[in-house]
PDB file of C-alpha atoms in Angstrom:
ATOM      1  CA  MET A  26     -20.647  19.408  -2.543  1.00 39.00           C
ATOM      2  CA  GLY A  27     -18.593  16.461  -1.228  1.00 44.00           C
ATOM      3  CA  ARG A  28     -16.085  14.536  -3.228  1.00 52.00           C
ATOM      4  CA  SER A  29     -17.570  11.720  -5.322  1.00 62.00           C
ATOM      5  CA  ASN A  30     -16.791   8.210  -4.116  1.00 68.00           C
ATOM      6  CA  ASP A  31     -17.518   6.729  -7.534  1.00 81.00           C
ATOM      7  CA  TYR A  32     -14.629   5.027  -9.318  1.00 83.00           C
ATOM      8  CA  ILE A  33     -13.516   4.261 -12.849  1.00 89.00           C
ATOM      9  CA  GLU A  34     -12.742   0.584 -13.374  1.00 88.00           C
ATOM     10  CA  LEU A  35     -10.154  -0.324 -16.003  1.00 92.00           C
ATOM     11  CA  THR A  36     -10.260  -3.928 -17.188  1.00 93.00           C
ATOM     12  CA  ILE A  37      -6.976  -4.843 -18.878  1.00 93.00           C
ATOM     13  CA  ALA A  38      -6.621  -8.177 -20.673  1.00 91.00           C
ATOM     14  CA  LEU A  39      -3.184  -9.658 -19.924  1.00 88.00           C
ATOM     15  CA  GLN A  40      -1.170 -12.822 -19.935  1.00 83.00           C
ATOM     16  CA  PRO A  41      -0.486 -14.052 -16.373  1.00 77.00           C
ATOM     17  CA  GLU A  42       3.186 -13.049 -16.561  1.00 77.00           C
ATOM     18  CA  GLN A  43       2.192  -9.497 -17.571  1.00 82.00           C
ATOM     19  CA  ILE A  44       0.004  -8.748 -14.551  1.00 81.00           C
ATOM     20  CA  GLU A  45       2.722  -7.796 -12.049  1.00 76.00           C
ATOM     21  CA  PRO A  46       4.639  -5.583 -14.525  1.00 80.00           C
ATOM     22  CA  CYS A  47       1.349  -3.897 -15.435  1.00 84.00           C
ATOM     23  CA  ILE A  48       0.643  -3.141 -11.771  1.00 81.00           C
ATOM     24  CA  GLY A  49       4.068  -1.547 -11.526  1.00 77.00           C
ATOM     25  CA  LEU A  50       3.467   0.581 -14.609  1.00 80.00           C
ATOM     26  CA  LEU A  51       0.060   1.744 -13.399  1.00 84.00           C
ATOM     27  CA  ALA A  52       1.407   2.433  -9.915  1.00 77.00           C
ATOM     28  CA  GLY A  53       3.870   4.758 -11.624  1.00 72.00           C
ATOM     29  CA  GLU A  54       0.862   6.626 -13.015  1.00 78.00           C
ATOM     30  CA  GLY A  55      -0.583   7.000  -9.510  1.00 73.00           C
ATOM     31  CA  VAL A  56      -3.078   4.116  -9.641  1.00 80.00           C
ATOM     32  CA  GLU A  57      -3.310   2.485  -6.202  1.00 70.00           C
ATOM     33  CA  TYR A  58      -6.205   0.028  -6.240  1.00 76.00           C
ATOM     34  CA  PHE A  59      -6.048  -3.310  -8.061  1.00 78.00           C
ATOM     35  CA  GLN A  60      -7.779  -6.654  -8.269  1.00 77.00           C
ATOM     36  CA  GLU A  61      -5.941  -9.518  -9.957  1.00 76.00           C
ATOM     37  CA  GLU A  62      -7.904 -12.141 -11.866  1.00 77.00           C
ATOM     38  CA  PRO A  63      -6.867 -14.894 -14.289  1.00 76.00           C
ATOM     39  CA  ARG A  64      -5.720 -13.239 -17.531  1.00 84.00           C
ATOM     40  CA  ARG A  65      -6.870  -9.767 -16.573  1.00 87.00           C
ATOM     41  CA  LEU A  66      -6.205  -6.945 -14.159  1.00 88.00           C
ATOM     42  CA  LEU A  67      -8.829  -4.634 -12.714  1.00 86.00           C
ATOM     43  CA  ALA A  68      -7.551  -1.193 -11.772  1.00 87.00           C
ATOM     44  CA  TYR A  69      -9.545   1.526 -10.023  1.00 85.00           C
ATOM     45  CA  ILE A  70      -9.174   5.304 -10.231  1.00 85.00           C
ATOM     46  CA  PRO A  71     -11.317   7.823  -8.322  1.00 84.00           C
ATOM     47  CA  GLU A  72     -13.859   9.242 -10.760  1.00 86.00           C
ATOM     48  CA  PRO A  73     -12.893  12.882 -10.065  1.00 87.00           C
ATOM     49  CA  GLU A  74      -9.305  12.059 -11.075  1.00 86.00           C
ATOM     50  CA  TRP A  75     -10.263  10.481 -14.417  1.00 90.00           C
ATOM     51  CA  SER A  76      -9.926  12.287 -17.726  1.00 90.00           C
ATOM     52  CA  GLU A  77      -9.200  11.583 -21.373  1.00 90.00           C
ATOM     53  CA  SER A  78      -5.644  12.833 -20.919  1.00 89.00           C
ATOM     54  CA  ARG A  79      -5.088  10.377 -18.081  1.00 89.00           C
ATOM     55  CA  LYS A  80      -6.536   7.578 -20.188  1.00 88.00           C
ATOM     56  CA  GLU A  81      -4.114   8.481 -22.995  1.00 89.00           C
ATOM     57  CA  ALA A  82      -1.169   8.588 -20.571  1.00 87.00           C
ATOM     58  CA  ILE A  83      -1.997   5.126 -19.221  1.00 89.00           C
ATOM     59  CA  SER A  84      -2.533   3.676 -22.708  1.00 88.00           C
ATOM     60  CA  SER A  85       0.754   5.144 -23.919  1.00 88.00           C
ATOM     61  CA  ARG A  86       2.667   3.770 -20.925  1.00 85.00           C
ATOM     62  CA  LEU A  87       1.282   0.259 -21.417  1.00 87.00           C
ATOM     63  CA  SER A  88       1.729   0.338 -25.197  1.00 87.00           C
ATOM     64  CA  ALA A  89       5.363   1.384 -24.854  1.00 84.00           C
ATOM     65  CA  THR A  90       6.184  -1.497 -22.509  1.00 82.00           C
ATOM     66  CA  LEU A  91       3.842  -4.403 -23.196  1.00 83.00           C
ATOM     67  CA  ALA A  92       3.698  -6.043 -26.604  1.00 77.00           C
ATOM     68  CA  PRO A  93       1.190  -6.294 -28.078  1.00 83.00           C
ATOM     69  CA  PRO A  94      -0.594  -3.390 -26.344  1.00 84.00           C
ATOM     70  CA  PRO A  95      -3.293  -4.848 -24.082  1.00 88.00           C
ATOM     71  CA  PRO A  96      -6.949  -3.948 -24.697  1.00 89.00           C
ATOM     72  CA  ILE A  97      -8.488  -1.754 -22.005  1.00 91.00           C
ATOM     73  CA  THR A  98     -12.179  -1.532 -21.132  1.00 92.00           C
ATOM     74  CA  VAL A  99     -13.365   1.481 -19.119  1.00 92.00           C
ATOM     75  CA  ARG A 100     -16.419   1.291 -16.856  1.00 90.00           C
ATOM     76  CA  HIS A 101     -17.939   3.685 -14.366  1.00 88.00           C
ATOM     77  CA  MET A 102     -18.358   2.001 -10.979  1.00 78.00           C
ATOM     78  CA  ALA A 103     -20.872   3.634  -8.649  1.00 73.00           C
ATOM     79  CA  ASP A 104     -20.077   3.887  -4.973  1.00 65.00           C
ATOM     80  CA  ARG A 105     -23.039   1.723  -4.069  1.00 52.00           C
ATOM     81  CA  ASN A 106     -21.733  -1.186  -6.168  1.00 51.00           C
ATOM     82  CA  TRP A 107     -18.125  -1.214  -5.009  1.00 55.00           C
ATOM     83  CA  ASN A 108     -18.114  -2.777  -1.574  1.00 56.00           C
ATOM     84  CA  ALA A 109     -20.242  -5.793  -2.487  1.00 56.00           C
ATOM     85  CA  GLU A 110     -18.017  -6.691  -5.436  1.00 58.00           C
ATOM     86  CA  TRP A 111     -14.769  -6.062  -3.567  1.00 57.00           C
ATOM     87  CA  GLU A 112     -15.721  -7.864  -0.358  1.00 59.00           C
ATOM     88  CA  ALA A 113     -17.045 -10.885  -2.228  1.00 59.00           C
ATOM     89  CA  HIS A 114     -13.602 -11.283  -3.783  1.00 60.00           C
ATOM     90  CA  LEU A 115     -11.636 -11.310  -0.532  1.00 64.00           C
ATOM     91  CA  GLN A 116     -10.786 -14.343   1.554  1.00 72.00           C
ATOM     92  CA  PRO A 117      -8.667 -14.761   4.701  1.00 78.00           C
ATOM     93  CA  ILE A 118      -4.953 -14.763   3.983  1.00 83.00           C
ATOM     94  CA  GLU A 119      -2.152 -16.121   6.129  1.00 86.00           C
ATOM     95  CA  ILE A 120       0.887 -13.883   5.995  1.00 89.00           C
ATOM     96  CA  SER A 121       2.773 -16.454   8.064  1.00 90.00           C
ATOM     97  CA  ASP A 122       2.198 -18.942  10.875  1.00 90.00           C
ATOM     98  CA  ARG A 123       2.307 -15.943  13.197  1.00 92.00           C
ATOM     99  CA  LEU A 124       0.069 -13.483  11.348  1.00 92.00           C
ATOM    100  CA  ALA A 125      -3.192 -13.612   9.372  1.00 91.00           C
ATOM    101  CA  ILE A 126      -5.475 -10.985   7.835  1.00 89.00           C
ATOM    102  CA  VAL A 127      -9.171 -11.757   7.800  1.00 87.00           C
ATOM    103  CA  GLN A 128     -11.979  -9.760   6.276  1.00 79.00           C
ATOM    104  CA  LYS A 129     -14.584  -8.714   8.817  1.00 75.00           C
ATOM    105  CA  ASN A 130     -17.218 -11.392   9.454  1.00 72.00           C
ATOM    106  CA  LYS A 131     -15.348 -14.074   7.476  1.00 75.00           C
ATOM    107  CA  ASP A 132     -15.018 -17.493   9.122  1.00 79.00           C
ATOM    108  CA  PHE A 133     -11.413 -18.272  10.002  1.00 84.00           C
ATOM    109  CA  LYS A 134      -9.790 -20.618  12.504  1.00 88.00           C
ATOM    110  CA  PRO A 135      -6.353 -19.302  13.433  1.00 86.00           C
ATOM    111  CA  LYS A 136      -3.411 -21.514  14.235  1.00 90.00           C
ATOM    112  CA  PRO A 137      -2.350 -21.671  17.881  1.00 92.00           C
ATOM    113  CA  GLY A 138      -0.746 -18.354  18.805  1.00 91.00           C
ATOM    114  CA  GLN A 139      -1.509 -16.790  15.412  1.00 93.00           C
ATOM    115  CA  ILE A 140      -2.238 -13.048  15.468  1.00 93.00           C
ATOM    116  CA  VAL A 141      -5.391 -12.154  13.523  1.00 92.00           C
ATOM    117  CA  ILE A 142      -5.981  -8.702  12.061  1.00 91.00           C
ATOM    118  CA  GLU A 143      -9.598  -8.156  11.053  1.00 88.00           C
ATOM    119  CA  ILE A 144     -10.207  -5.583   8.342  1.00 83.00           C
ATOM    120  CA  ASN A 145     -13.138  -4.195   6.424  1.00 77.00           C
ATOM    121  CA  PRO A 146     -11.156  -3.029   3.385  1.00 63.00           C
ATOM    122  CA  LYS A 147     -13.676  -0.905   1.474  1.00 61.00           C
ATOM    123  CA  MET A 148     -11.672   1.047  -1.115  1.00 52.00           C
ATOM    124  CA  SER A 149      -8.328   1.038   0.614  1.00 50.00           C
ATOM    125  CA  PHE A 150      -5.058  -0.405  -0.574  1.00 53.00           C
ATOM    126  CA  GLY A 151      -3.390  -2.736   1.940  1.00 50.00           C
ATOM    127  CA  THR A 152      -5.627  -5.749   2.316  1.00 55.00           C
ATOM    128  CA  GLY A 153      -2.742  -8.209   2.489  1.00 54.00           C
ATOM    129  CA  TYR A 154      -3.590  -9.532  -0.947  1.00 63.00           C
ATOM    130  CA  HIS A 155      -0.845  -7.651  -2.684  1.00 76.00           C
ATOM    131  CA  ALA A 156       2.753  -8.811  -2.429  1.00 83.00           C
ATOM    132  CA  THR A 157       3.944  -5.391  -1.265  1.00 87.00           C
ATOM    133  CA  THR A 158       1.769  -5.516   1.865  1.00 89.00           C
ATOM    134  CA  ARG A 159       2.773  -9.101   2.621  1.00 90.00           C
ATOM    135  CA  LEU A 160       6.435  -8.195   2.267  1.00 94.00           C
ATOM    136  CA  MET A 161       6.079  -5.292   4.693  1.00 96.00           C
ATOM    137  CA  LEU A 162       4.323  -7.486   7.243  1.00 95.00           C
ATOM    138  CA  ARG A 163       6.867 -10.290   6.947  1.00 95.00           C
ATOM    139  CA  PHE A 164       9.681  -7.801   7.417  1.00 96.00           C
ATOM    140  CA  MET A 165       7.962  -6.309  10.452  1.00 97.00           C
ATOM    141  CA  GLU A 166       7.647  -9.772  11.995  1.00 96.00           C
ATOM    142  CA  THR A 167      11.437 -10.081  12.053  1.00 95.00           C
ATOM    143  CA  MET A 168      11.959  -6.737  13.804  1.00 96.00           C
ATOM    144  CA  ASP A 169      11.830  -5.711  17.444  1.00 97.00           C
ATOM    145  CA  LEU A 170       9.119  -3.056  17.207  1.00 98.00           C
ATOM    146  CA  LYS A 171       8.398  -2.667  20.917  1.00 97.00           C
ATOM    147  CA  ASP A 172      10.142   0.637  21.656  1.00 97.00           C
ATOM    148  CA  LEU A 173      10.022   2.256  18.211  1.00 98.00           C
ATOM    149  CA  ARG A 174       8.124   5.444  17.389  1.00 98.00           C
ATOM    150  CA  ILE A 175       6.403   4.442  14.133  1.00 98.00           C
ATOM    151  CA  LEU A 176       4.986   6.419  11.201  1.00 98.00           C
ATOM    152  CA  ASP A 177       3.045   4.739   8.373  1.00 98.00           C
ATOM    153  CA  ILE A 178       2.952   6.802   5.160  1.00 97.00           C
ATOM    154  CA  GLY A 179       0.088   5.837   2.824  1.00 92.00           C
ATOM    155  CA  THR A 180      -1.602   3.769   5.511  1.00 92.00           C
ATOM    156  CA  GLY A 181      -4.497   2.510   3.334  1.00 86.00           C
ATOM    157  CA  THR A 182      -6.507   0.105   5.503  1.00 87.00           C
ATOM    158  CA  GLY A 183      -4.266   0.828   8.488  1.00 93.00           C
ATOM    159  CA  VAL A 184      -3.140  -2.792   8.501  1.00 93.00           C
ATOM    160  CA  LEU A 185       0.553  -1.987   9.074  1.00 96.00           C
ATOM    161  CA  CYS A 186      -0.245   0.257  12.036  1.00 98.00           C
ATOM    162  CA  ILE A 187      -2.475  -2.429  13.534  1.00 97.00           C
ATOM    163  CA  ALA A 188       0.155  -5.108  12.907  1.00 97.00           C
ATOM    164  CA  ALA A 189       2.825  -3.008  14.626  1.00 98.00           C
ATOM    165  CA  ARG A 190       0.622  -2.719  17.704  1.00 98.00           C
ATOM    166  CA  LYS A 191      -0.245  -6.423  17.745  1.00 96.00           C
ATOM    167  CA  LEU A 192       3.434  -7.308  17.245  1.00 97.00           C
ATOM    168  CA  GLY A 193       4.268  -5.574  20.501  1.00 96.00           C
ATOM    169  CA  ASN A 194       4.809  -1.866  19.856  1.00 98.00           C
ATOM    170  CA  ILE A 195       4.029   0.217  22.953  1.00 97.00           C
ATOM    171  CA  HIS A 196       4.296   3.804  21.659  1.00 97.00           C
ATOM    172  CA  PRO A 197       1.787   6.050  19.846  1.00 97.00           C
ATOM    173  CA  ILE A 198       1.610   5.224  16.123  1.00 98.00           C
ATOM    174  CA  LEU A 199       0.725   7.694  13.369  1.00 98.00           C
ATOM    175  CA  GLY A 200      -0.718   6.614  10.021  1.00 97.00           C
ATOM    176  CA  VAL A 201      -1.313   9.121   7.219  1.00 97.00           C
ATOM    177  CA  ASP A 202      -3.096   8.912   3.877  1.00 92.00           C
ATOM    178  CA  ASN A 203      -4.156  11.558   1.364  1.00 87.00           C
ATOM    179  CA  ASN A 204      -7.386   9.714   0.521  1.00 80.00           C
ATOM    180  CA  ASP A 205     -10.303  10.610   2.801  1.00 82.00           C
ATOM    181  CA  TRP A 206     -11.977   7.225   2.264  1.00 77.00           C
ATOM    182  CA  ALA A 207      -8.779   5.382   3.174  1.00 82.00           C
ATOM    183  CA  ALA A 208      -8.286   7.465   6.308  1.00 88.00           C
ATOM    184  CA  GLU A 209     -11.865   6.800   7.418  1.00 88.00           C
ATOM    185  CA  ASN A 210     -11.505   3.093   6.681  1.00 86.00           C
ATOM    186  CA  ALA A 211      -8.211   2.876   8.588  1.00 91.00           C
ATOM    187  CA  ARG A 212      -9.802   4.477  11.651  1.00 94.00           C
ATOM    188  CA  GLU A 213     -12.642   1.937  11.512  1.00 92.00           C
ATOM    189  CA  ASN A 214     -10.178  -0.957  11.279  1.00 92.00           C
ATOM    190  CA  VAL A 215      -8.123   0.384  14.190  1.00 96.00           C
ATOM    191  CA  THR A 216     -11.284   0.461  16.312  1.00 95.00           C
ATOM    192  CA  GLU A 217     -12.395  -3.005  15.185  1.00 93.00           C
ATOM    193  CA  ASN A 218      -9.045  -4.454  16.249  1.00 95.00           C
ATOM    194  CA  ASN A 219      -8.977  -2.660  19.619  1.00 94.00           C
ATOM    195  CA  ALA A 220      -5.612  -1.225  18.616  1.00 95.00           C
ATOM    196  CA  ASP A 221      -5.092   1.561  21.108  1.00 95.00           C
ATOM    197  CA  ASN A 222      -3.121   4.768  20.634  1.00 97.00           C
ATOM    198  CA  ILE A 223      -3.078   4.784  16.824  1.00 98.00           C
ATOM    199  CA  ARG A 224      -3.913   8.089  15.147  1.00 97.00           C
ATOM    200  CA  ILE A 225      -4.903   8.271  11.487  1.00 97.00           C
ATOM    201  CA  ASP A 226      -4.586  11.681   9.810  1.00 96.00           C
ATOM    202  CA  MET A 227      -5.549  12.692   6.280  1.00 94.00           C
ATOM    203  CA  LEU A 228      -2.254  14.234   5.174  1.00 94.00           C
ATOM    204  CA  ASP A 229      -0.232  14.131   1.971  1.00 92.00           C
ATOM    205  CA  ALA A 230       3.294  12.720   2.173  1.00 92.00           C
ATOM    206  CA  GLU A 231       4.604  15.350  -0.233  1.00 91.00           C
ATOM    207  CA  ASP A 232       2.664  18.473   0.700  1.00 92.00           C
ATOM    208  CA  ASP A 233       2.449  17.917   4.456  1.00 95.00           C
ATOM    209  CA  LEU A 234       5.758  16.237   5.255  1.00 94.00           C
ATOM    210  CA  GLN A 235       6.836  18.937   7.717  1.00 93.00           C
ATOM    211  CA  GLU A 236       3.671  18.417   9.760  1.00 95.00           C
ATOM    212  CA  ILE A 237       3.883  14.631   9.474  1.00 96.00           C
ATOM    213  CA  LEU A 238       7.450  14.626  10.825  1.00 96.00           C
ATOM    214  CA  ARG A 239       6.782  17.173  13.525  1.00 93.00           C
ATOM    215  CA  SER A 240       7.456  14.533  16.220  1.00 93.00           C
ATOM    216  CA  PRO A 241      10.537  12.278  16.330  1.00 95.00           C
ATOM    217  CA  VAL A 242      10.203   8.979  14.452  1.00 98.00           C
ATOM    218  CA  ASP A 243      12.350   5.837  14.703  1.00 98.00           C
ATOM    219  CA  LEU A 244      10.779   3.765  11.908  1.00 98.00           C
ATOM    220  CA  ILE A 245       8.911   4.961   8.823  1.00 98.00           C
ATOM    221  CA  LEU A 246       6.744   2.457   6.944  1.00 98.00           C
ATOM    222  CA  ALA A 247       6.435   3.449   3.280  1.00 97.00           C
ATOM    223  CA  ASN A 248       4.498   1.012   1.101  1.00 93.00           C
ATOM    224  CA  ILE A 249       4.002   3.502  -1.725  1.00 87.00           C
ATOM    225  CA  ASN A 250       5.001   3.781  -5.363  1.00 82.00           C
ATOM    226  CA  LYS A 251       8.403   4.497  -6.877  1.00 86.00           C
ATOM    227  CA  ASN A 252       7.633   8.043  -7.975  1.00 84.00           C
ATOM    228  CA  VAL A 253       6.520   9.136  -4.509  1.00 88.00           C
ATOM    229  CA  ILE A 254       9.543   7.459  -2.895  1.00 93.00           C
ATOM    230  CA  ASP A 255      11.779   9.344  -5.313  1.00 93.00           C
ATOM    231  CA  ARG A 256      10.188  12.669  -4.383  1.00 92.00           C
ATOM    232  CA  ILE A 257       9.885  12.354  -0.597  1.00 95.00           C
ATOM    233  CA  LEU A 258      12.956  10.353   0.435  1.00 97.00           C
ATOM    234  CA  PRO A 259      15.398  13.287   0.190  1.00 96.00           C
ATOM    235  CA  ALA A 260      13.102  15.382   2.398  1.00 96.00           C
ATOM    236  CA  ILE A 261      12.719  12.533   4.889  1.00 97.00           C
ATOM    237  CA  ARG A 262      16.502  12.163   5.078  1.00 96.00           C
ATOM    238  CA  ASN A 263      16.743  15.873   5.801  1.00 95.00           C
ATOM    239  CA  ARG A 264      13.929  16.133   8.344  1.00 95.00           C
ATOM    240  CA  ALA A 265      14.302  12.729  10.041  1.00 96.00           C
ATOM    241  CA  PRO A 266      18.000  11.897   9.548  1.00 96.00           C
ATOM    242  CA  GLN A 267      18.102   9.116  12.138  1.00 96.00           C
ATOM    243  CA  SER A 268      14.944   7.303  11.075  1.00 97.00           C
ATOM    244  CA  ARG A 269      14.998   3.879   9.515  1.00 98.00           C
ATOM    245  CA  ILE A 270      12.653   3.386   6.547  1.00 98.00           C
ATOM    246  CA  LEU A 271      10.947   0.141   5.542  1.00 98.00           C
ATOM    247  CA  ILE A 272      10.117   0.550   1.853  1.00 97.00           C
ATOM    248  CA  SER A 273       7.914  -1.426  -0.518  1.00 94.00           C
ATOM    249  CA  GLY A 274       5.898  -0.720  -3.660  1.00 87.00           C
ATOM    250  CA  ILE A 275       9.108  -1.127  -5.672  1.00 89.00           C
ATOM    251  CA  MET A 276       9.477  -3.681  -8.458  1.00 85.00           C
ATOM    252  CA  ILE A 277      12.581  -5.857  -8.643  1.00 87.00           C
ATOM    253  CA  TYR A 278      13.484  -4.216 -11.960  1.00 84.00           C
ATOM    254  CA  ASP A 279      13.875  -0.943 -10.079  1.00 89.00           C
ATOM    255  CA  GLU A 280      16.186  -2.328  -7.410  1.00 94.00           C
ATOM    256  CA  PRO A 281      19.325  -0.777  -9.010  1.00 96.00           C
ATOM    257  CA  TRP A 282      17.569   2.610  -9.034  1.00 95.00           C
ATOM    258  CA  LEU A 283      16.589   2.220  -5.372  1.00 96.00           C
ATOM    259  CA  LYS A 284      20.088   1.197  -4.302  1.00 97.00           C
ATOM    260  CA  LYS A 285      21.558   4.189  -6.109  1.00 97.00           C
ATOM    261  CA  LEU A 286      19.065   6.559  -4.479  1.00 97.00           C
ATOM    262  CA  LEU A 287      19.682   5.147  -1.007  1.00 97.00           C
ATOM    263  CA  LYS A 288      23.444   5.394  -1.401  1.00 97.00           C
ATOM    264  CA  LYS A 289      23.181   8.966  -2.680  1.00 97.00           C
ATOM    265  CA  LEU A 290      21.126   9.961   0.376  1.00 97.00           C
ATOM    266  CA  GLY A 291      23.418   8.236   2.847  1.00 97.00           C
ATOM    267  CA  TYR A 292      21.395   5.123   3.651  1.00 98.00           C
ATOM    268  CA  SER A 293      22.630   1.562   3.901  1.00 97.00           C
ATOM    269  CA  THR A 294      20.485  -1.507   3.189  1.00 96.00           C
ATOM    270  CA  ALA A 295      19.838  -3.660   6.247  1.00 96.00           C
ATOM    271  CA  GLY A 296      17.986  -6.351   4.316  1.00 96.00           C
ATOM    272  CA  THR A 297      15.686  -7.038   1.374  1.00 97.00           C
ATOM    273  CA  LEU A 298      12.800  -9.459   0.878  1.00 96.00           C
ATOM    274  CA  TYR A 299      11.287 -10.472  -2.469  1.00 94.00           C
ATOM    275  CA  GLU A 300       7.956 -11.869  -3.641  1.00 89.00           C
ATOM    276  CA  ASP A 301       6.856 -12.245  -7.243  1.00 79.00           C
ATOM    277  CA  GLU A 302       8.197  -9.121  -8.966  1.00 79.00           C
ATOM    278  CA  TRP A 303       8.195  -6.911  -5.877  1.00 87.00           C
ATOM    279  CA  LEU A 304      10.663  -6.160  -3.107  1.00 93.00           C
ATOM    280  CA  SER A 305      10.802  -4.627   0.353  1.00 96.00           C
ATOM    281  CA  THR A 306      13.980  -3.018   1.708  1.00 98.00           C
ATOM    282  CA  LEU A 307      14.921  -1.775   5.164  1.00 98.00           C
ATOM    283  CA  ALA A 308      17.050   1.357   4.812  1.00 98.00           C
ATOM    284  CA  GLU A 309      19.162   2.656   7.720  1.00 97.00           C
ATOM    285  CA  PRO A 310      21.137   5.900   8.014  1.00 96.00           C
ATOM    286  CA  ALA A 311      24.721   5.069   7.162  1.00 91.00           C
ATOM    287  CA  SER A 312      25.966   7.749   9.530  1.00 70.00           C
TER     288      SER A 312
END
């Protein structure tokens, strides 16, 4: 029997200033899919990964950090209902004057010379609506990507791979994700954007790192959560010692932790961008 594509939807009532910290806390619990609304956050967890113990862990984490503890409503969300609700919520978003992300079949008139990436996001993280994705894309715009061998860990919709190609990269690009739906969605988006020579593999950044880094890499894109960064960065430094790493998914409150980790592993910081309560850092081997 195949894996269920049903999801559990958590509706968490919050004050506007609590939404970004709550996303960070839930990301630390492995939650990857969010929808922000006025005074509430919707978070989505694959139904096979949901349990009472996970519910208790999430409730405890939020109660320990947010006062008063926010009320949480749990709802089963069938596969057949997801796409209509998600797609209805999305609108075109301009990352910059140079780059825009548009949902498939949405009307959008780009500015002269503006690069348009068309995505059909389905369940995948990386629509451009979250600050972490925007930060990664804005950082990539400032870089000369043409001759870099690029790896995207946790590719989600594949938007970073597609952006790298449209921003001038000429080499094969590899995107990996441990979610079969995300990998399938990324492949569809790559095809829709006529982005040649991008391969999307369903691999886990922790379990399959040796296979993922089998070929030399110049730049690793890692828009993932703090806990995964903490676990895989030492192995990346060991297996790909000359690679630069563009990191996001880190909250500004964790910047001291990130700086300490990078220094310990022998990286220097080539630059950092901020939006809301999130940051993106380009780490380079110090030697």
